[in-house]
């Protein structure tokens, strides 16, 4: 106690002296100087860690406070109506109480349910940790005649002693006999920060910048869809002429572990940390929103973004279901005010993220629905590849992406939306281990960069608490009917290797102007197709053209005038010196994205009334409009009888037949023509 008094006297004297010196030296008004001194001392003053206080004296409020972070909730609704960090208000207090920090569900054709709770409960209240619950129980007597989704939702929040943030998770449940749900599109958590403070956003080491304001967007020009806005009269003139669109800040879920905002004036950061992907839908490569103008920070648990209705959750009449979303960690930090404060805050947020990842799964949650590490299991093994046209011997599935997801068919994991998924990446030898798997029945899935298609282990895998399952060497035989005659692209499930045009100088997001690999995030690139090919569609000649420069990243529609959009036909020309007859050639067509499209294949005759192959109507991922270089993956193996081919120059016609809208089209991942297995022509142009 005596040491604390001495510290307090010493630091108080130091603060007073520093305040006087700065004020006399002309560094702002007295109030401004006082604020600067407090910010500078905030990160160095030693603090005695107080316990967690749970306050419920106000019947309409619940407060969690550990002396660092104070979180204020509405009672019993469970909205986060205030967050204070070292006495500083973080949320936009001018918003309505249900529009500051909240969960929501979008369903029933864009009806938003903010999941307002009806019952508050204290789960645990100790000096080292408090966990509270805001519960809404579904009333089955309501039936379908309401905008309240048939779910019981338990919103949980945890604050720990000494923690510079709080944990949040939700338990969603349906019981037997409840009404059907035809379209649940989204589950998320939202925080809307104080507009006057937070102007700098950070998503990664290379994706961070000062941001425009919501008012700037309000004064701007709306573009082809409501999310895209041209800033015409921003408060910061440096932003004039830029495009702002929240989809330009999407991230694949596997990389979406920390993002948020910084108040440069206060040297304070607000971060959403997601230590695991297990509760997100669609697998680790699904893209989703992060933070965006508002300032707003999201935690997306379920969405149809970059996937479409195939990831819409549907429940049959009477179908039971339970799932835990989270926990995620809302982290706040501060740094001494300096020119390096942004870097310090971001690096500290990354460090905290790594700590949360290391501690996953948490052992302090008080719900039996969230198993701790000793209640989980693991799977390990090695994946090999057998493709004799690449290597006569088995070879390792280097860097394979391996995962456990709900029981299903080959590749079904990317459309799975009700269960949990657990993924990791194999080493160079194809060896892998997947840890901390919840008990349950799973299928084992994999795909390998550089190799076409998906792998699925033939047997189901049952995880029990403490189990450690070793799979014998697994062998993947990818789709293959014969030797490669030619190929276009790289089988990596994206269109990133193809030609991505430069953006319009008047429609830039300056964040991406210095990094060409991120060019696809710029607005309006789809319109460059008509400029590059004003009269005729793309023609690609094997062995002459190269896909980096000559294969447009997306096969989009063409505007023929008066906003009339029609499908397009691309041609691939290639030479055969002889044709194996009889025999079937195979065209492997892998798509990285499809949006309300129909891909048709014709061989050597563009005018054939019936295509040789049609995908029928596929896709709804909207990745072209939303600046994604991929959506959902599609693979079609198209057999081509040798009777359709000829010696000399042949042409494959690829027609995207659907029109009517700007953003209909496909992105290719990889195309390969295979000869029949008996083919021996070494003179074929590759």
XYZ file of C-alpha atoms in Angstrom:
686
model
C 0.000 0.000 0.000
C 2.865 2.360 0.878
C 4.439 1.671 -2.540
C 1.155 2.452 -4.301
C 0.895 5.783 -2.457
C 4.453 6.653 -3.440
C 3.724 5.749 -7.075
C 0.587 7.835 -7.059
C 2.376 10.853 -5.541
C 5.295 10.539 -7.982
C 3.175 10.160 -11.105
C 0.774 12.866 -10.008
C 3.689 15.247 -9.570
C 5.135 14.175 -12.929
C 1.813 14.773 -14.671
C 1.439 18.208 -13.105
C 4.967 19.228 -14.118
C 4.509 17.910 -17.672
C 1.185 19.667 -17.992
C 2.672 22.981 -16.860
C 5.665 22.697 -19.210
C 3.553 21.872 -22.262
C 1.010 24.559 -21.506
C 3.662 27.249 -21.017
C 5.389 26.093 -24.194
C 2.244 26.811 -26.179
C 1.176 23.237 -26.982
C -2.552 23.958 -27.198
C -5.179 25.059 -24.715
C -5.186 23.874 -21.131
C -7.926 21.293 -21.836
C -6.137 20.008 -24.950
C -2.851 19.762 -23.038
C -4.554 17.922 -20.175
C -6.007 15.383 -22.614
C -2.609 14.789 -24.224
C -0.920 14.208 -20.866
C -3.616 11.735 -19.791
C -3.252 9.787 -23.028
C 0.528 9.647 -22.686
C 0.359 8.399 -19.104
C -2.520 5.977 -19.707
C -0.306 3.151 -20.921
C 2.449 3.520 -18.269
C 0.590 4.093 -14.993
C 0.685 0.849 -12.990
C -2.726 -0.410 -12.001
C -3.849 -2.798 -9.364
C -6.131 -5.299 -11.075
C -9.565 -4.949 -9.588
C -12.080 -7.742 -9.642
C -15.018 -7.924 -12.015
C -18.029 -5.975 -10.804
C -21.503 -6.959 -11.931
C -23.972 -4.139 -11.345
C -27.737 -4.598 -11.633
C -28.978 -1.770 -9.404
C -30.675 -0.073 -12.359
C -33.512 -2.426 -13.401
C -33.043 -1.395 -17.061
C -29.265 -1.782 -17.120
C -26.652 -4.463 -16.524
C -23.038 -3.372 -16.151
C -19.841 -5.438 -16.281
C -16.772 -3.504 -15.119
C -13.208 -4.626 -14.405
C -11.621 -1.185 -14.133
C -10.291 -1.345 -17.681
C -13.399 -2.097 -19.700
C -16.972 -1.306 -18.758
C -19.751 -2.890 -20.827
C -23.308 -1.658 -20.386
C -26.275 -3.764 -21.523
C -29.972 -3.093 -21.824
C -32.032 -5.272 -19.492
C -33.540 -7.654 -20.446
C -32.968 -7.000 -24.193
C -29.247 -7.682 -24.086
C -28.199 -4.903 -26.458
C -24.693 -3.557 -25.845
C -25.612 0.071 -25.270
C -22.237 1.296 -24.082
C -18.570 0.337 -23.964
C -16.095 2.400 -21.990
C -12.372 1.794 -22.198
C -10.373 3.526 -19.483
C -13.249 5.980 -19.196
C -13.507 6.663 -22.949
C -16.842 6.043 -24.703
C -16.364 3.700 -27.668
C -19.820 3.225 -29.193
C -21.879 5.825 -31.022
C -24.050 7.012 -28.161
C -26.191 9.110 -30.506
C -27.674 5.925 -31.976
C -30.756 4.237 -30.600
C -29.945 1.662 -27.929
C -30.675 -1.226 -30.295
C -28.282 0.191 -32.897
C -24.942 0.275 -31.066
C -23.915 -3.300 -30.300
C -26.220 -6.158 -31.208
C -26.779 -9.561 -32.800
C -29.146 -9.959 -35.713
C -30.612 -12.550 -38.058
C -31.824 -11.855 -41.595
C -34.542 -14.216 -42.791
C -37.931 -14.380 -44.501
C -36.891 -12.320 -47.533
C -34.792 -9.654 -45.809
C -36.622 -9.308 -42.494
C -34.109 -8.413 -39.785
C -34.637 -9.795 -36.287
C -32.321 -8.163 -33.727
C -32.891 -10.995 -31.258
C -34.070 -8.820 -28.383
C -33.979 -10.960 -25.253
C -36.712 -11.265 -22.657
C -34.785 -12.700 -19.706
C -31.530 -11.750 -18.001
C -29.580 -14.341 -16.011
C -26.344 -14.339 -14.074
C -24.416 -17.473 -15.030
C -21.456 -16.812 -12.765
C -20.226 -13.801 -10.803
C -16.796 -14.115 -9.255
C -14.027 -11.554 -8.756
C -12.006 -13.224 -11.526
C -14.847 -13.658 -14.051
C -18.482 -12.859 -14.682
C -20.624 -14.509 -17.331
C -24.121 -13.251 -18.068
C -26.933 -14.402 -20.327
C -29.686 -12.651 -22.248
C -32.215 -15.265 -23.313
C -35.063 -15.160 -25.789
C -37.211 -18.265 -25.835
C -39.337 -18.868 -28.897
C -43.064 -19.122 -28.294
C -44.232 -21.986 -30.507
C -47.814 -20.726 -30.356
C -46.777 -17.821 -32.604
C -46.423 -20.144 -35.590
C -45.304 -18.548 -38.861
C -47.424 -15.435 -38.525
C -44.677 -13.313 -36.983
C -41.360 -11.696 -37.830
C -39.742 -13.455 -34.874
C -37.618 -16.283 -36.197
C -38.362 -19.721 -34.663
C -35.159 -19.896 -32.622
C -34.308 -19.759 -28.951
C -31.232 -17.554 -28.644
C -28.986 -17.273 -25.593
C -26.562 -14.333 -25.916
C -23.617 -14.778 -23.547
C -20.971 -12.244 -22.448
C -17.863 -12.842 -20.323
C -15.591 -10.295 -18.629
C -12.442 -11.362 -16.784
C -10.248 -9.676 -14.233
C -7.457 -7.724 -15.955
C -8.915 -8.380 -19.415
C -8.744 -5.575 -21.946
C -11.933 -6.701 -23.636
C -14.831 -9.118 -23.356
C -15.934 -12.418 -24.889
C -19.242 -12.952 -26.640
C -20.975 -16.060 -27.935
C -24.465 -17.186 -28.821
C -26.320 -20.474 -28.415
C -28.965 -20.921 -31.114
C -31.511 -23.718 -30.770
C -34.625 -25.166 -32.405
C -36.760 -27.836 -30.793
C -38.814 -30.624 -32.334
C -42.100 -29.465 -33.755
C -41.175 -25.858 -34.527
C -42.220 -24.189 -37.796
C -40.134 -24.444 -40.943
C -37.646 -21.737 -41.928
C -37.093 -21.404 -45.658
C -34.421 -18.748 -45.849
C -32.083 -17.710 -43.034
C -29.444 -15.654 -44.842
C -27.378 -14.099 -42.089
C -26.312 -14.280 -38.445
C -23.860 -11.684 -37.240
C -22.704 -9.445 -34.400
C -22.404 -5.691 -35.032
C -20.651 -2.819 -33.238
C -21.093 0.789 -34.344
C -18.314 2.983 -33.040
C -18.249 6.689 -32.239
C -18.020 8.526 -35.539
C -16.082 11.466 -34.145
C -13.262 9.253 -32.864
C -12.641 6.266 -35.139
C -11.372 7.108 -38.632
C -8.631 4.542 -39.305
C -9.432 0.929 -40.230
C -7.061 -2.060 -40.247
C -7.679 -5.539 -41.684
C -4.142 -6.838 -42.305
C -0.562 -5.637 -42.561
C -1.215 -4.334 -46.082
C -4.925 -3.496 -45.910
C -5.361 -0.520 -43.602
C -6.157 3.112 -44.218
C -7.904 6.281 -43.107
C -11.566 5.982 -44.021
C -14.342 8.284 -45.186
C -17.386 8.829 -43.007
C -20.985 7.744 -43.319
C -21.842 11.391 -44.042
C -19.323 11.372 -46.902
C -21.155 8.411 -48.414
C -24.472 10.157 -47.912
C -23.262 13.081 -50.008
C -21.704 10.813 -52.638
C -22.930 9.324 -55.888
C -24.453 5.852 -55.788
C -22.997 3.516 -58.393
C -24.215 0.237 -59.904
C -25.478 -1.078 -56.558
C -26.225 0.512 -53.206
C -23.042 -0.560 -51.419
C -20.759 1.188 -53.953
C -20.460 4.953 -53.653
C -18.314 7.545 -55.446
C -17.132 10.152 -52.941
C -17.858 13.514 -54.537
C -17.821 15.876 -51.557
C -16.017 14.180 -48.650
C -15.027 15.999 -45.478
C -11.421 14.985 -46.195
C -10.600 16.268 -49.709
C -8.010 13.493 -50.130
C -10.894 11.054 -50.584
C -12.566 12.976 -53.411
C -13.040 10.782 -56.469
C -12.522 7.503 -54.607
C -14.991 4.627 -54.476
C -16.076 3.196 -51.140
C -17.700 -0.228 -50.980
C -17.776 -2.509 -47.942
C -17.198 -5.547 -50.170
C -13.760 -4.193 -51.060
C -12.773 -5.134 -47.508
C -13.888 -8.769 -47.520
C -11.511 -11.515 -46.373
C -11.475 -15.296 -46.641
C -12.627 -16.728 -43.315
C -9.350 -18.594 -42.752
C -7.547 -15.223 -42.708
C -10.282 -13.248 -40.959
C -8.938 -13.389 -37.406
C -8.495 -9.741 -36.392
C -9.782 -6.468 -37.786
C -11.065 -3.200 -36.410
C -10.654 0.533 -35.960
C -8.216 3.006 -34.437
C -8.916 6.405 -32.921
C -5.721 8.255 -33.840
C -6.598 11.219 -31.593
C -6.979 8.985 -28.542
C -4.470 6.286 -29.611
C -7.105 3.641 -28.864
C -7.985 0.543 -30.877
C -11.180 -1.524 -31.096
C -10.758 -5.039 -32.506
C -12.836 -8.073 -33.387
C -10.769 -11.202 -32.762
C -12.046 -14.551 -34.047
C -9.747 -17.342 -32.837
C -11.438 -20.213 -34.697
C -13.423 -20.826 -37.889
C -15.219 -23.877 -36.537
C -18.585 -22.147 -36.171
C -18.621 -20.256 -39.484
C -20.461 -21.691 -42.488
C -19.113 -22.604 -45.909
C -15.587 -23.604 -44.954
C -12.348 -21.656 -44.580
C -12.264 -20.187 -48.107
C -15.620 -18.485 -47.953
C -15.215 -14.713 -48.107
C -17.112 -12.350 -45.858
C -17.388 -8.828 -44.562
C -15.138 -7.393 -41.849
C -15.174 -3.697 -40.901
C -16.457 -0.849 -43.042
C -17.545 2.782 -43.074
C -19.789 3.647 -40.165
C -17.457 3.110 -38.413
C -18.749 -0.459 -38.127
C -17.107 -3.714 -37.043
C -18.740 -7.068 -37.758
C -18.411 -10.660 -36.723
C -20.056 -12.664 -39.502
C -21.193 -16.148 -38.489
C -23.611 -17.004 -41.317
C -24.052 -15.252 -44.644
C -24.797 -15.879 -48.315
C -22.062 -13.450 -49.406
C -19.907 -14.914 -52.205
C -22.044 -18.048 -52.193
C -25.696 -17.193 -52.773
C -28.732 -19.199 -51.793
C -26.738 -22.408 -51.612
C -25.566 -21.263 -48.180
C -29.012 -20.152 -47.082
C -29.993 -22.117 -43.973
C -33.306 -23.922 -44.288
C -35.139 -25.910 -41.637
C -37.871 -28.413 -42.314
C -41.047 -28.402 -40.259
C -40.188 -29.863 -36.861
C -36.417 -30.008 -37.494
C -34.345 -29.665 -34.305
C -30.957 -27.920 -34.299
C -28.460 -26.379 -31.926
C -25.241 -24.497 -32.613
C -22.836 -22.301 -30.675
C -21.468 -19.278 -32.536
C -18.257 -18.005 -30.945
C -16.851 -17.112 -28.546
C -15.189 -14.149 -30.188
C -13.119 -11.585 -28.308
C -13.798 -7.855 -28.474
C -10.395 -6.372 -27.670
C -9.484 -2.788 -26.799
C -5.977 -1.385 -26.536
C -4.102 1.891 -26.224
C -0.646 3.252 -26.929
C 1.325 6.391 -26.149
C 0.376 9.138 -28.563
C 3.091 9.231 -31.242
C 3.659 8.914 -34.964
C 4.013 5.152 -34.424
C 0.810 4.644 -32.453
C -1.070 3.037 -35.373
C 1.661 0.472 -35.903
C 1.914 -0.201 -32.151
C -1.835 -0.708 -31.783
C -2.078 -2.986 -34.833
C 0.901 -5.107 -33.786
C -0.520 -5.427 -30.290
C -3.894 -6.508 -31.718
C -2.153 -9.204 -33.776
C -0.261 -10.348 -30.697
C -3.520 -10.615 -28.757
C -5.082 -12.549 -31.636
C -2.266 -15.098 -31.531
C -2.787 -15.454 -27.791
C -6.517 -16.126 -28.291
C -5.791 -18.669 -31.031
C -3.314 -20.457 -28.768
C -5.892 -20.583 -25.947
C -8.619 -22.052 -28.185
C -10.823 -23.820 -27.245
C -11.441 -21.753 -24.138
C -11.811 -23.549 -20.827
C -13.667 -20.792 -18.979
C -17.067 -20.722 -20.703
C -19.912 -21.903 -18.490
C -22.039 -23.591 -21.137
C -22.059 -27.360 -21.520
C -22.673 -26.748 -25.223
C -19.087 -25.502 -25.662
C -16.647 -28.390 -25.078
C -13.178 -27.616 -23.726
C -10.012 -29.158 -25.166
C -10.094 -32.359 -23.097
C -13.647 -33.005 -24.350
C -12.525 -32.925 -27.971
C -10.546 -35.192 -30.286
C -8.065 -35.085 -33.145
C -7.346 -36.704 -36.512
C -3.950 -37.146 -38.153
C -2.579 -38.869 -41.210
C -1.017 -38.369 -44.615
C -2.596 -37.664 -47.996
C -0.940 -38.904 -51.191
C -1.888 -38.391 -54.836
C -2.072 -40.931 -57.627
C -2.004 -39.347 -61.086
C 0.202 -41.358 -63.447
C 0.199 -38.566 -65.984
C 2.025 -36.382 -63.471
C 4.106 -39.063 -61.733
C 4.168 -42.832 -62.128
C 4.566 -43.140 -58.360
C 2.441 -41.870 -55.541
C 3.457 -38.370 -54.508
C 2.555 -36.268 -51.470
C -0.408 -33.882 -51.439
C 1.827 -30.964 -50.573
C 0.064 -28.129 -48.717
C -3.305 -29.875 -49.043
C -6.220 -28.244 -47.291
C -7.777 -30.946 -45.116
C -10.898 -30.757 -43.013
C -13.720 -32.401 -41.136
C -17.270 -31.257 -41.839
C -20.789 -32.637 -41.754
C -21.439 -35.945 -43.480
C -21.909 -35.325 -47.171
C -20.777 -35.847 -50.728
C -17.481 -34.936 -52.363
C -16.997 -31.179 -52.049
C -20.198 -30.637 -50.074
C -18.307 -28.834 -47.284
C -18.342 -25.527 -49.186
C -22.138 -25.542 -49.142
C -22.519 -26.859 -45.583
C -24.231 -24.433 -43.207
C -25.601 -26.109 -40.069
C -22.701 -27.907 -38.440
C -19.110 -27.253 -37.448
C -15.996 -27.473 -39.623
C -12.369 -28.075 -38.651
C -9.570 -27.410 -41.134
C -5.802 -27.363 -41.324
C -3.125 -27.426 -44.008
C -0.840 -30.371 -44.629
C 2.936 -30.007 -44.783
C 5.079 -30.594 -47.886
C 4.834 -34.346 -47.359
C 1.044 -34.284 -47.137
C 1.072 -35.007 -43.400
C -1.607 -33.341 -41.327
C -3.206 -33.103 -37.917
C -6.603 -31.601 -37.143
C -6.942 -30.785 -33.460
C -9.713 -29.786 -31.067
C -12.568 -31.375 -32.976
C -15.955 -31.410 -31.280
C -17.474 -34.858 -30.684
C -19.659 -35.978 -33.566
C -19.781 -37.756 -36.912
C -17.863 -36.203 -39.803
C -16.651 -36.728 -43.323
C -12.994 -36.077 -44.116
C -12.495 -33.720 -47.066
C -9.466 -32.293 -48.862
C -8.334 -30.359 -51.885
C -4.796 -29.795 -53.096
C -3.399 -26.595 -54.637
C -2.311 -27.398 -58.174
C -4.576 -30.464 -58.433
C -8.086 -30.535 -59.885
C -11.101 -31.600 -57.875
C -12.025 -32.633 -54.329
C -11.164 -35.602 -52.145
C -13.444 -37.344 -49.662
C -12.468 -40.277 -47.453
C -14.819 -43.196 -47.998
C -15.556 -43.886 -44.307
C -17.302 -41.687 -41.760
C -15.195 -40.473 -38.845
C -16.577 -40.472 -35.309
C -14.930 -38.158 -32.798
C -15.356 -38.880 -29.087
C -13.855 -36.948 -26.147
C -10.121 -37.562 -26.008
C -10.003 -39.618 -29.207
C -6.890 -39.460 -31.391
C -7.698 -41.061 -34.737
C -4.871 -41.969 -37.088
C -5.832 -42.487 -40.695
C -3.689 -44.791 -42.787
C -2.075 -43.230 -45.811
C -4.915 -41.799 -47.877
C -4.732 -41.730 -51.666
C -6.498 -39.172 -53.820
C -7.036 -40.010 -57.486
C -8.043 -36.716 -59.079
C -10.283 -36.566 -62.160
C -8.157 -37.750 -65.065
C -8.900 -39.761 -68.235
C -5.735 -39.252 -70.246
C -2.614 -37.163 -70.831
C -2.772 -33.392 -70.898
C -2.889 -31.879 -74.375
C -3.112 -28.295 -73.126
C -4.183 -26.347 -70.074
C -5.203 -22.801 -69.199
C -4.740 -21.422 -65.692
C -3.737 -22.947 -62.364
C -6.066 -25.234 -60.396
C -6.179 -23.097 -57.247
C -9.925 -22.263 -57.126
C -9.408 -18.591 -57.980
C -9.141 -16.519 -61.148
C -6.229 -14.520 -59.737
C -3.714 -15.747 -62.325
C -5.725 -14.411 -65.261
C -5.761 -10.930 -66.764
C -7.207 -8.443 -64.286
C -7.481 -5.019 -65.949
C -6.371 -1.736 -64.478
C -9.198 0.135 -62.746
C -10.755 3.324 -64.022
C -8.709 6.312 -62.769
C -11.948 8.005 -61.703
C -13.210 4.968 -59.750
C -10.244 4.035 -57.584
C -9.873 2.785 -54.071
C -6.384 4.096 -53.346
C -5.717 1.319 -50.849
C -5.107 -1.049 -53.757
C -3.282 1.151 -56.269
C 0.188 0.072 -55.106
C -0.512 -3.662 -54.982
C -1.387 -5.162 -58.351
C -2.242 -8.529 -56.792
C -5.205 -6.804 -55.112
C -6.389 -5.151 -58.340
C -9.456 -7.371 -58.479
C -10.859 -5.473 -55.473
C -11.273 -2.295 -57.536
C -14.701 -1.195 -58.666
C -16.026 -1.503 -62.229
C -13.515 -3.953 -63.713
C -16.290 -5.952 -65.389
C -16.945 -3.005 -67.733
C -13.369 -3.219 -69.038
C -14.304 -6.380 -70.959
C -16.387 -4.472 -73.497
C -13.554 -1.985 -73.971
C -10.932 -4.690 -74.480
C -13.205 -6.636 -76.844
C -15.456 -3.953 -78.370
C -16.690 -5.952 -81.380
C -15.803 -9.615 -80.928
C -15.436 -11.831 -77.902
C -12.225 -13.313 -76.541
C -10.260 -15.709 -78.762
C -7.437 -17.667 -77.125
C -4.956 -19.662 -79.199
C -3.105 -22.414 -77.374
C 0.700 -22.140 -77.624
C 0.463 -18.531 -78.803
C -1.478 -16.688 -76.126
C -0.711 -16.807 -72.398
C -3.398 -16.754 -69.762
C -1.739 -14.069 -67.630
C -2.256 -11.466 -70.348
C -4.865 -12.863 -72.716
C -7.548 -14.575 -70.617
C -9.931 -12.053 -69.051
C -10.582 -12.787 -65.378
C -14.371 -13.083 -65.814
C -16.640 -14.069 -68.673
C -19.252 -11.356 -68.254
C -22.201 -10.172 -70.308
C -21.889 -7.567 -73.057
C -23.815 -4.290 -73.050
C -25.236 -3.932 -76.558
C -26.758 -0.539 -75.776
C -29.704 0.787 -73.802
C -28.571 -1.310 -70.827
C -29.261 -4.520 -72.745
C -26.915 -7.281 -71.588
C -26.339 -10.470 -73.577
C -24.239 -13.565 -73.077
C -20.814 -13.984 -74.648
C -18.928 -16.764 -76.452
C -15.207 -17.310 -75.962
C -13.097 -19.452 -78.286
C -10.125 -21.694 -77.578
C -8.168 -22.623 -80.724
C -5.759 -25.558 -80.645
C -4.028 -27.838 -83.100
C -4.164 -31.638 -83.272
C -1.704 -33.461 -85.518
C -3.787 -36.616 -85.385
C -6.979 -37.736 -83.695
C -7.246 -40.932 -81.688
C -10.244 -42.701 -83.173
C -12.255 -44.205 -81.643
C -11.870 -42.626 -78.238
C -13.134 -39.896 -75.951
C -11.238 -36.734 -75.146
C -12.047 -34.958 -71.873
C -12.393 -31.259 -71.204
C -11.919 -30.527 -67.494
C -13.727 -27.272 -66.753
C -13.162 -25.848 -63.264
C -14.964 -22.653 -62.347
C -13.971 -20.281 -59.554
C -17.327 -18.497 -59.584
C -20.754 -18.531 -61.218
C -23.565 -16.033 -60.949
C -26.925 -16.766 -62.611
C -24.972 -18.312 -65.470
C -25.241 -21.170 -67.920
C -22.007 -22.411 -69.442
C -22.396 -24.168 -72.786
C -19.708 -26.052 -74.711
C -19.693 -26.545 -78.471
C -16.965 -28.202 -80.499
C -15.952 -26.866 -83.923
C -19.420 -25.566 -84.729
C -20.596 -22.418 -83.010
C -23.987 -22.555 -84.713
C -25.026 -25.944 -83.343
C -28.521 -25.427 -81.977
C -27.923 -27.786 -79.081
C -24.669 -27.450 -77.156
C -22.508 -30.492 -76.634
C -22.627 -29.718 -72.909
C -24.617 -27.343 -70.707
C -24.138 -26.648 -67.015
C -27.770 -25.496 -66.873
C -28.432 -22.450 -64.672
C -25.845 -22.340 -61.893
C -24.521 -20.051 -59.195
C -25.512 -16.970 -57.296
C -22.301 -15.931 -55.552
C -22.187 -12.426 -57.093
C -18.391 -12.422 -56.806
C -18.011 -10.287 -59.947
C -19.895 -7.366 -58.410
C -18.445 -7.863 -54.939
C -14.794 -7.721 -55.989
C -14.141 -11.348 -55.147
C -11.716 -13.316 -57.294
C -13.683 -16.444 -56.493
C -17.001 -17.656 -55.119
C -18.051 -21.306 -54.989
C -16.058 -23.930 -56.865
C -17.563 -25.944 -59.722
C -16.009 -28.799 -61.717
C -17.375 -30.317 -64.912
C -15.712 -33.186 -66.786
C -16.962 -32.993 -70.373
C -16.394 -35.991 -72.625
C -15.740 -35.134 -76.272
C -16.034 -38.003 -78.786
C -13.133 -38.073 -81.205
C -15.646 -37.818 -84.049
C -16.151 -34.140 -83.126
C -12.453 -33.336 -83.544
C -10.233 -33.152 -86.624
C -6.610 -33.004 -87.620
C -5.441 -29.400 -87.719
C -7.062 -26.446 -85.971
C -9.981 -27.156 -83.631
C -12.126 -24.742 -81.674
C -13.834 -25.077 -78.320
C -16.652 -22.546 -77.950
C -17.468 -21.551 -74.372
C -20.768 -19.690 -74.239
C -22.141 -18.024 -71.142
C -25.691 -18.098 -72.446
C -27.625 -16.092 -69.862
C -28.129 -12.361 -70.194
C -30.202 -9.530 -68.849
C -27.954 -8.286 -66.038
C -24.519 -6.704 -65.670
C -23.131 -9.201 -63.196
C -24.131 -12.508 -64.743
C -21.140 -14.600 -65.682
C -18.456 -17.027 -64.613
C -14.837 -16.942 -63.509
C -12.675 -19.810 -64.632
C -10.257 -21.565 -62.334
C -8.640 -24.002 -64.744
C -9.296 -25.654 -68.125
C -7.566 -28.797 -69.387
C -8.017 -30.936 -72.481
C -7.068 -34.570 -72.013
C -6.492 -37.080 -74.796
C -7.839 -40.616 -74.583
C -5.683 -42.848 -72.399
C -4.344 -44.622 -75.529
C -3.124 -41.370 -77.092
C 0.586 -41.288 -77.945
C 0.986 -38.240 -80.213
C 4.077 -36.428 -78.970
C 3.606 -33.670 -81.512
C 0.470 -32.205 -79.947
C 0.896 -28.528 -79.112
C 0.668 -27.986 -75.345
